[in-house]
């Protein structure tokens, strides 16, 4: 049965989600977009209409909402008869939006772990600090809450589960590698919310090694990879959401995350950080004005959504998995390559937003069809990966598997 969707947030990822929901509105029903700034939601709704993205006749409506306000969010869920809420607003909103879903009976999907604006880099496993505390409440209310349904976290968690289920008898290590080999042509910009982007890298780097949490500094450990399409790519060990769930849920002894950074990004980041401009703690100017340096930096950097029209090049994101199969050592790289320009032409966003938004819509479709309507809280690696990866292959993010000299598309199961 068709289920109405409420999209929260009106950034680059929401733009993808809105278009993809429309392209699949035979399953998903009417679409509502809500964010702090009504004009952004209206523009997004208009772009869906202008591109004629609807698969069948359908409606898309814009709403103003402060999603930190649980009562206002509940009222909007009721008013729109939304049965699925896709939260692609800032990660500070997760717990309030999830509460509104639990109290109204709507399914909940997000693409990033919850963050408290006053804290950077909490103790691992990060999910246990907020989301997992609501597991019982979701189950009691019979609410499906799917956590981290973007690309990373998200699709890479499904790749990890697929490897454990179908490719190995024993998995020894999962190295998640995220390389953006694209170019936006600006002096400096982040691909998603600068505030969230920088917060990921200003704290300690947590990885799961030999079945325990290991601490490093940012840009301390570099590794270069030879990857399909994007070639040799430099990356650094980085803390990331999915390390915190995969390590606990799949029982793999080594789970690490590697993010590609060019030297220019590292130089600019290092200067900003050393000057104190990436701090989330307020400072007072000589004029008595209290400002948060990180928010000022965000305000002067390009809006990530504005990068889309001139973005070119590709992303390559995947899991390098090592372990044993039938008594022999095995190594596979399960991955996707996405193209910034193609993403812009299809939905008006760059490739990073595209790879994050399409999986969230796939998760919503699987809730609507019942395949993932588990009526409890689940990280992606707790759900069957095949329906998700098959669907992603059909709606824009095909999976490939490289093993030795072979590199082929993951065969669909249906
Ligand atoms: P943007 O910063 O572009 O958009 C965030 C949106 O959230 C904005 O439209 C903003 O509102 C809205 N928002 C913030 N506070 C509120 C509030 N109190 N009430 C209502 N709306 C609010 O981010 P992106 O689109 O780039 O990213 C969206 C999410 O996706 C983030 O959580 C990000 O971490 C995640 N992400 C996940 C990835 C993955 O692969 N898993 C990859 C990339 C991003 P407004 O503009 O109206 O003021």
Coordinates of C-alpha atoms and ligand atoms in Angstrom, one line a residue:
X1 CA 0.0 0.0 0.0
X2 CA 1.2 3.5 -0.8
X3 CA 2.6 5.4 2.1
X4 CA 2.9 9.2 2.4
X5 CA 6.4 10.5 3.1
X6 CA 7.5 13.5 5.2
X7 CA 11.0 14.6 4.3
X8 CA 12.7 16.7 7.0
X9 CA 15.5 19.1 5.8
X10 CA 15.9 21.0 2.6
X11 CA 19.6 20.6 1.8
X12 CA 21.4 18.7 -0.9
X13 CA 20.4 15.3 0.3
X14 CA 16.8 16.3 0.7
X15 CA 16.8 17.4 -2.9
X16 CA 17.7 13.9 -4.0
X17 CA 15.3 12.3 -1.6
X18 CA 12.4 14.5 -3.0
X19 CA 13.1 13.6 -6.6
X20 CA 13.6 9.9 -5.9
X21 CA 10.4 9.7 -3.8
X22 CA 8.6 11.3 -6.8
X23 CA 10.2 8.9 -9.2
X24 CA 8.9 6.0 -7.0
X25 CA 5.5 7.5 -5.9
X26 CA 3.7 4.4 -7.1
X27 CA 5.1 2.9 -3.8
X28 CA 5.5 5.9 -1.7
X29 CA 2.4 8.2 -2.2
X30 CA 2.3 11.9 -1.5
X31 CA 5.5 13.8 -0.6
X32 CA 5.8 16.5 2.0
X33 CA 9.0 18.5 2.6
X34 CA 9.6 20.4 5.8
X35 CA 12.5 22.5 7.0
X36 CA 13.3 25.7 8.9
X37 CA 13.3 27.8 5.7
X38 CA 10.0 27.4 3.8
X39 CA 11.4 29.0 0.7
X40 CA 13.9 26.2 0.3
X41 CA 11.2 23.6 0.6
X42 CA 9.1 25.4 -2.0
X43 CA 12.0 25.6 -4.4
X44 CA 12.6 21.9 -4.0
X45 CA 9.0 21.0 -4.6
X46 CA 9.0 23.2 -7.7
X47 CA 12.1 21.5 -9.0
X48 CA 10.3 18.1 -8.7
X49 CA 7.3 19.5 -10.6
X50 CA 9.5 21.2 -13.2
X51 CA 11.5 18.0 -13.9
X52 CA 8.2 16.1 -14.0
X53 CA 9.8 13.5 -11.7
X54 CA 6.5 11.8 -10.7
X55 CA 6.1 8.3 -11.8
X56 CA 2.3 8.5 -11.5
X57 CA 0.1 11.5 -10.7
X58 CA 1.0 12.7 -7.2
X59 CA 1.4 15.7 -4.9
X60 CA 4.3 17.4 -3.3
X61 CA 3.9 20.1 -0.7
X62 CA 6.2 22.4 1.3
X63 CA 6.0 23.1 5.0
X64 CA 7.8 25.3 7.5
X65 CA 9.0 23.3 10.6
X66 CA 11.5 23.6 13.5
X67 CA 12.1 19.9 13.9
X68 CA 13.7 20.4 17.3
X69 CA 10.1 21.1 18.4
X70 CA 8.6 17.6 19.0
X71 CA 5.0 18.8 19.3
X72 CA 5.2 20.7 16.0
X73 CA 6.8 17.7 14.3
X74 CA 4.0 15.4 15.6
X75 CA 1.4 17.8 14.4
X76 CA 2.9 17.9 10.9
X77 CA 3.1 14.1 10.8
X78 CA -0.6 13.9 11.7
X79 CA -1.6 16.7 9.3
X80 CA 0.2 15.1 6.3
X81 CA -0.8 11.6 7.2
X82 CA 2.8 10.7 6.8
X83 CA 3.6 7.0 7.6
X84 CA 7.3 7.3 6.8
X85 CA 9.5 10.2 8.0
X86 CA 12.9 10.6 6.2
X87 CA 15.1 12.7 8.4
X88 CA 17.7 14.3 6.2
X89 CA 18.0 17.5 8.3
X90 CA 21.0 18.1 10.4
X91 CA 22.1 15.3 12.8
X92 CA 21.2 17.5 15.8
X93 CA 17.5 16.7 15.0
X94 CA 17.6 12.9 15.2
X95 CA 16.3 12.4 18.7
X96 CA 13.5 14.9 18.5
X97 CA 12.3 13.6 15.2
X98 CA 12.6 10.0 16.4
X99 CA 10.5 10.9 19.5
X100 CA 7.8 12.4 17.2
X101 CA 7.7 9.2 15.2
X102 CA 7.5 7.0 18.2
X103 CA 4.6 9.1 19.6
X104 CA 2.7 9.2 16.3
X105 CA 3.4 5.7 14.9
X106 CA 5.3 6.8 11.8
X107 CA 8.4 4.9 10.6
X108 CA 11.7 6.7 11.0
X109 CA 14.7 6.8 8.7
X110 CA 17.9 8.9 9.0
X111 CA 21.3 9.0 7.3
X112 CA 23.7 10.1 10.1
X113 CA 24.2 9.4 13.8
X114 CA 22.7 11.9 16.3
X115 CA 25.0 14.7 17.5
X116 CA 24.8 17.0 20.5
X117 CA 25.9 20.4 19.3
X118 CA 27.8 21.0 22.5
X119 CA 29.9 17.9 22.2
X120 CA 32.4 16.6 19.7
X121 CA 33.4 13.0 19.4
X122 CA 31.8 11.2 22.2
X123 CA 32.7 7.8 23.7
X124 CA 32.3 4.7 21.4
X125 CA 30.2 3.0 20.4
X126 CA 28.5 6.3 19.5
X127 CA 25.1 4.8 18.8
X128 CA 24.8 3.7 22.4
X129 CA 24.9 7.4 23.6
X130 CA 21.6 8.2 21.9
X131 CA 19.8 6.1 19.4
X132 CA 20.2 2.6 21.0
X133 CA 18.7 4.0 24.2
X134 CA 15.4 4.1 22.3
X135 CA 15.5 0.5 21.0
X136 CA 12.9 -0.6 23.6
X137 CA 10.7 2.4 23.0
X138 CA 10.6 1.6 19.2
X139 CA 9.8 -2.0 19.8
X140 CA 7.1 -1.2 22.3
X141 CA 5.4 1.2 20.0
X142 CA 5.9 -1.1 17.0
X143 CA 7.8 1.6 15.1
X144 CA 10.3 0.8 12.3
X145 CA 13.4 3.0 12.8
X146 CA 16.2 2.5 10.3
X147 CA 19.4 4.2 11.3
X148 CA 22.1 5.4 9.0
X149 CA 20.4 4.7 5.6
X150 CA 22.7 6.8 3.5
X151 CA 25.8 5.5 1.7
X152 CA 28.3 5.6 4.5
X153 CA 26.7 4.9 6.9
X154 CA 24.2 2.9 5.0
X155 CA 25.1 1.0 1.8
X156 CA 28.5 0.2 3.2
X157 CA 26.8 -1.5 6.2
X158 CA 24.8 -3.6 3.7
X159 CA 28.0 -4.5 1.8
X160 CA 29.5 -5.7 5.2
X161 CA 26.5 -7.8 5.9
X162 CA 26.5 -9.2 2.3
X163 CA 30.2 -10.2 2.7
X164 CA 29.5 -11.9 6.1
X165 CA 26.5 -13.8 4.7
X166 CA 27.5 -14.7 1.2
X167 CA 31.2 -14.4 0.6
X168 CA 33.0 -15.6 3.7
X169 CA 33.0 -18.3 6.4
X170 CA 34.9 -15.9 8.6
X171 CA 35.5 -12.2 8.2
X172 CA 38.8 -10.8 9.7
X173 CA 38.6 -7.2 8.6
X174 CA 36.4 -4.6 6.9
X175 CA 38.1 -1.5 5.6
X176 CA 35.5 1.0 4.4
X177 CA 37.0 3.3 1.8
X178 CA 35.4 6.6 0.7
X179 CA 37.0 8.4 -2.1
X180 CA 35.6 11.5 -3.8
X181 CA 37.7 12.0 -6.9
X182 CA 35.4 14.8 -8.1
X183 CA 36.2 18.5 -8.4
X184 CA 33.8 21.5 -7.6
X185 CA 36.2 24.2 -8.9
X186 CA 35.9 26.4 -5.7
X187 CA 38.9 27.4 -3.6
X188 CA 37.6 25.5 -0.6
X189 CA 34.2 23.9 0.2
X190 CA 32.8 20.8 2.0
X191 CA 30.5 18.4 0.3
X192 CA 27.9 18.5 3.0
X193 CA 27.2 20.7 6.0
X194 CA 30.6 22.2 6.9
X195 CA 29.7 22.2 10.6
X196 CA 29.1 18.4 10.5
X197 CA 32.0 17.8 8.1
X198 CA 34.5 19.5 10.4
X199 CA 33.1 18.0 13.6
X200 CA 33.8 14.6 12.1
X201 CA 37.5 15.4 12.0
X202 CA 38.3 17.7 14.9
X203 CA 38.0 15.0 17.6
X204 CA 39.8 11.7 18.1
X205 CA 39.8 9.0 15.5
X206 CA 38.2 5.8 16.8
X207 CA 38.6 2.5 15.0
X208 CA 37.9 -1.1 16.0
X209 CA 41.1 -3.1 15.9
X210 CA 41.7 -6.6 17.4
X211 CA 38.2 -6.4 18.9
X212 CA 38.9 -3.2 20.9
X213 CA 38.5 0.5 20.4
X214 CA 41.8 2.1 19.2
X215 CA 42.5 5.8 19.4
X216 CA 44.5 7.9 16.9
X217 CA 44.8 11.5 15.8
X218 CA 43.3 12.8 12.6
X219 CA 45.6 12.6 9.6
X220 CA 48.0 10.3 11.7
X221 CA 47.6 7.2 9.6
X222 CA 47.6 7.3 5.8
X223 CA 46.9 4.5 3.4
X224 CA 46.8 4.6 -0.4
X225 CA 44.6 2.3 -2.3
X226 CA 44.4 1.2 -5.9
X227 CA 40.7 1.5 -6.7
X228 CA 38.5 0.9 -9.7
X229 CA 37.8 3.9 -11.9
X230 CA 39.3 6.6 -9.6
X231 CA 42.8 4.9 -9.5
X232 CA 45.4 5.3 -6.8
X233 CA 43.8 7.3 -4.0
X234 CA 45.2 8.7 -0.8
X235 CA 43.1 8.3 2.4
X236 CA 43.4 8.7 6.2
X237 CA 42.1 6.6 9.0
X238 CA 38.9 8.5 10.2
X239 CA 36.3 7.9 12.8
X240 CA 32.8 7.3 11.3
X241 CA 29.3 6.2 12.4
X242 CA 29.3 2.8 10.8
X243 CA 32.4 1.6 12.6
X244 CA 30.4 2.0 15.8
X245 CA 27.5 -0.3 14.7
X246 CA 29.2 -2.8 12.4
X247 CA 31.8 -3.6 15.1
X248 CA 29.1 -4.4 17.7
X249 CA 26.5 -6.0 15.4
X250 CA 28.6 -8.2 13.0
X251 CA 31.3 -9.4 15.4
X252 CA 34.1 -8.6 13.0
X253 CA 37.5 -8.0 14.9
X254 CA 38.7 -5.2 12.6
X255 CA 36.5 -2.4 11.3
X256 CA 38.2 0.8 10.0
X257 CA 37.0 3.8 8.0
X258 CA 39.3 5.6 5.4
X259 CA 38.3 8.9 4.0
X260 CA 40.1 10.4 0.9
X261 CA 41.6 13.8 1.5
X262 CA 43.7 15.9 -0.8
X263 CA 46.7 17.9 0.5
X264 CA 44.8 21.2 -0.1
X265 CA 41.9 20.1 2.2
X266 CA 44.3 19.1 4.9
X267 CA 46.2 22.4 4.7
X268 CA 43.1 24.5 5.0
X269 CA 41.6 22.3 7.7
X270 CA 44.9 22.4 9.7
X271 CA 45.1 26.2 9.5
X272 CA 41.4 26.7 10.5
X273 CA 41.8 24.2 13.4
X274 CA 45.1 25.6 14.7
X275 CA 43.6 29.1 14.7
X276 CA 40.7 27.8 16.8
X277 CA 38.2 28.5 14.0
X278 CA 36.7 25.0 14.1
X279 CA 35.8 25.2 17.8
X280 CA 32.1 24.5 18.7
X281 CA 32.6 26.5 22.0
X282 CA 31.4 30.1 21.9
X283 CA 33.8 33.1 22.1
X284 CA 33.0 36.8 22.7
X285 CA 34.3 39.5 20.4
X286 CA 35.7 42.8 21.6
X287 CA 32.2 44.3 20.8
X288 CA 30.6 41.8 23.2
X289 CA 29.1 39.6 20.5
X290 CA 29.1 35.9 21.3
X291 CA 29.8 33.7 18.3
X292 CA 30.6 30.0 17.7
X293 CA 33.7 30.0 15.5
X294 CA 32.6 26.8 13.6
X295 CA 29.3 28.5 12.8
X296 CA 31.0 31.6 11.4
X297 CA 33.2 29.4 9.2
X298 CA 30.1 27.6 8.0
X299 CA 28.5 30.9 7.2
X300 CA 31.4 32.1 5.0
X301 CA 31.9 28.8 3.1
X302 CA 29.9 27.9 0.0
X303 CA 26.6 26.2 0.6
X304 CA 27.3 22.5 -0.4
X305 CA 24.1 22.5 -2.5
X306 CA 25.5 25.3 -4.6
X307 CA 28.5 23.2 -5.7
X308 CA 26.3 20.8 -7.8
X309 CA 26.1 22.6 -11.2
X310 CA 29.8 22.7 -11.7
X311 CA 30.8 19.4 -10.0
X312 CA 32.6 16.9 -12.2
X313 CA 34.3 13.5 -11.7
X314 CA 33.3 10.4 -9.7
X315 CA 33.1 8.9 -6.3
X316 CA 34.2 5.4 -5.4
X317 CA 33.0 4.1 -2.0
X318 CA 33.2 0.5 -0.8
X319 CA 34.2 -2.2 1.6
X320 CA 37.5 -4.1 1.3
X321 CA 36.8 -7.3 3.1
X322 CA 39.3 -10.0 4.1
X323 CA 38.7 -13.3 5.7
X324 CA 38.5 -17.1 5.0
X325 CA 36.2 -19.1 2.7
X326 CA 36.4 -22.9 2.3
X327 CA 39.7 -23.0 4.2
X328 CA 41.3 -20.4 1.9
X329 CA 42.1 -16.7 2.4
X330 CA 39.8 -14.4 0.4
X331 CA 39.7 -10.7 -0.3
X332 CA 36.8 -8.8 -2.1
X333 CA 36.1 -5.2 -2.7
X334 CA 32.3 -4.5 -2.8
X335 CA 31.7 -1.0 -4.1
X336 CA 29.8 1.6 -6.1
X337 CA 31.0 4.3 -8.5
X338 CA 28.8 7.4 -8.8
X339 CA 29.2 10.4 -11.2
X340 CA 28.6 14.0 -10.0
X341 CA 27.5 15.3 -13.4
X342 CA 25.0 12.5 -14.0
X343 CA 23.6 13.1 -10.5
X344 CA 23.1 16.8 -11.2
X345 CA 21.4 16.1 -14.5
X346 CA 19.0 13.6 -12.9
X347 CA 18.1 15.3 -9.7
X348 CA 19.9 18.6 -9.4
X349 CA 22.4 17.6 -6.7
X350 CA 26.1 16.5 -6.6
X351 CA 27.2 13.0 -6.2
X352 CA 27.8 13.0 -2.5
X353 CA 24.2 14.1 -1.8
X354 CA 23.0 11.5 -4.5
X355 CA 24.8 8.6 -2.9
X356 CA 23.3 9.6 0.5
X357 CA 19.8 10.3 -0.6
X358 CA 19.0 7.4 -2.9
X359 CA 19.6 4.7 -0.2
X360 CA 17.2 6.6 2.2
X361 CA 14.5 6.4 -0.4
X362 CA 15.3 2.7 -1.1
X363 CA 14.8 2.1 2.7
X364 CA 11.5 3.9 2.6
X365 CA 10.3 1.8 -0.3
X366 CA 11.3 -1.4 1.5
X367 CA 9.3 -0.2 4.5
X368 CA 6.3 0.5 2.3
X369 CA 6.5 -2.9 0.6
X370 CA 6.9 -4.6 4.0
X371 CA 10.3 -6.2 3.3
X372 CA 12.1 -3.9 5.8
X373 CA 9.0 -3.0 8.0
X374 CA 10.6 -4.7 11.0
X375 CA 8.7 -2.7 13.6
X376 CA 11.8 -2.1 15.8
X377 CA 15.0 -0.1 15.6
X378 CA 17.6 -1.5 13.2
X379 CA 21.0 -0.5 11.8
X380 CA 21.3 -1.4 8.1
X381 CA 23.5 -4.5 8.8
X382 CA 20.7 -6.0 10.9
X383 CA 18.4 -6.1 7.8
X384 CA 18.6 -8.4 4.8
X385 CA 21.0 -6.7 2.3
X386 CA 19.8 -8.3 -0.9
X387 CA 16.4 -6.5 -1.4
X388 CA 18.2 -3.2 -0.6
X389 CA 21.1 -3.8 -3.0
X390 CA 18.8 -5.1 -5.8
X391 CA 16.6 -2.0 -5.4
X392 CA 19.5 0.4 -5.4
X393 CA 20.8 -1.3 -8.6
X394 CA 17.4 -0.4 -10.2
X395 CA 17.1 3.2 -8.9
X396 CA 20.6 4.5 -9.5
X397 CA 23.4 3.0 -7.3
X398 CA 24.5 -0.4 -8.7
X399 CA 26.9 -2.6 -6.7
X400 CA 30.1 -4.1 -8.2
X401 CA 32.4 -6.7 -6.7
X402 CA 36.1 -6.9 -7.5
X403 CA 38.0 -10.1 -6.6
X404 CA 41.5 -10.7 -8.0
X405 CA 41.3 -9.9 -11.8
X406 CA 37.5 -10.2 -11.8
X407 CA 35.4 -7.1 -11.5
X408 CA 31.7 -7.5 -12.1
X409 CA 28.2 -6.2 -11.3
X410 CA 26.5 -7.9 -8.3
X411 CA 23.9 -10.1 -9.9
X412 CA 20.4 -9.2 -8.8
X413 CA 18.6 -12.0 -6.9
X414 CA 15.2 -11.4 -8.6
Ligands
LIG1 P1 22.4 20.4 4.6 O1 23.2 21.2 5.7 O2 22.5 20.9 3.2 O3 20.9 20.4 5.0 C1 20.4 20.3 6.3 C2 19.0 20.8 6.4 O4 18.5 20.6 7.7 C3 18.9 22.2 6.0 O5 18.0 22.4 5.0 C4 18.4 22.9 7.3 O6 17.4 23.8 7.3 C5 17.7 21.7 8.0 N1 17.6 21.9 9.4 C6 18.5 22.2 10.3 N2 18.0 22.5 11.5 C7 16.6 22.3 11.4 C8 15.5 22.4 12.3 N3 15.7 22.7 13.6 N4 14.3 22.2 11.8 C9 14.1 21.9 10.5 N5 15.1 21.8 9.6 C10 16.4 22.0 10.0 O7 22.8 18.9 4.8 P2 22.8 17.8 3.7 O8 21.6 17.8 2.9 O9 24.2 17.8 3.0 O10 22.8 16.5 4.7 C11 21.6 16.1 5.3 C12 21.9 14.9 6.2 O11 22.5 13.8 5.5 C13 22.9 15.3 7.3 O12 22.5 14.6 8.5 C14 24.2 14.7 6.9 O13 25.1 14.4 7.9 C15 23.7 13.4 6.2 N6 24.6 12.9 5.2 C16 24.8 11.5 5.2 C17 25.6 10.9 4.2 C18 25.7 9.4 4.2 O14 26.3 8.9 3.2 N7 25.2 8.7 5.2 C19 26.4 11.7 3.3 C20 26.0 13.1 3.3 C21 25.2 13.7 4.2 P3 17.2 25.2 6.4 O15 18.1 25.0 5.3 O16 15.8 25.1 6.1 O17 17.6 26.3 7.3

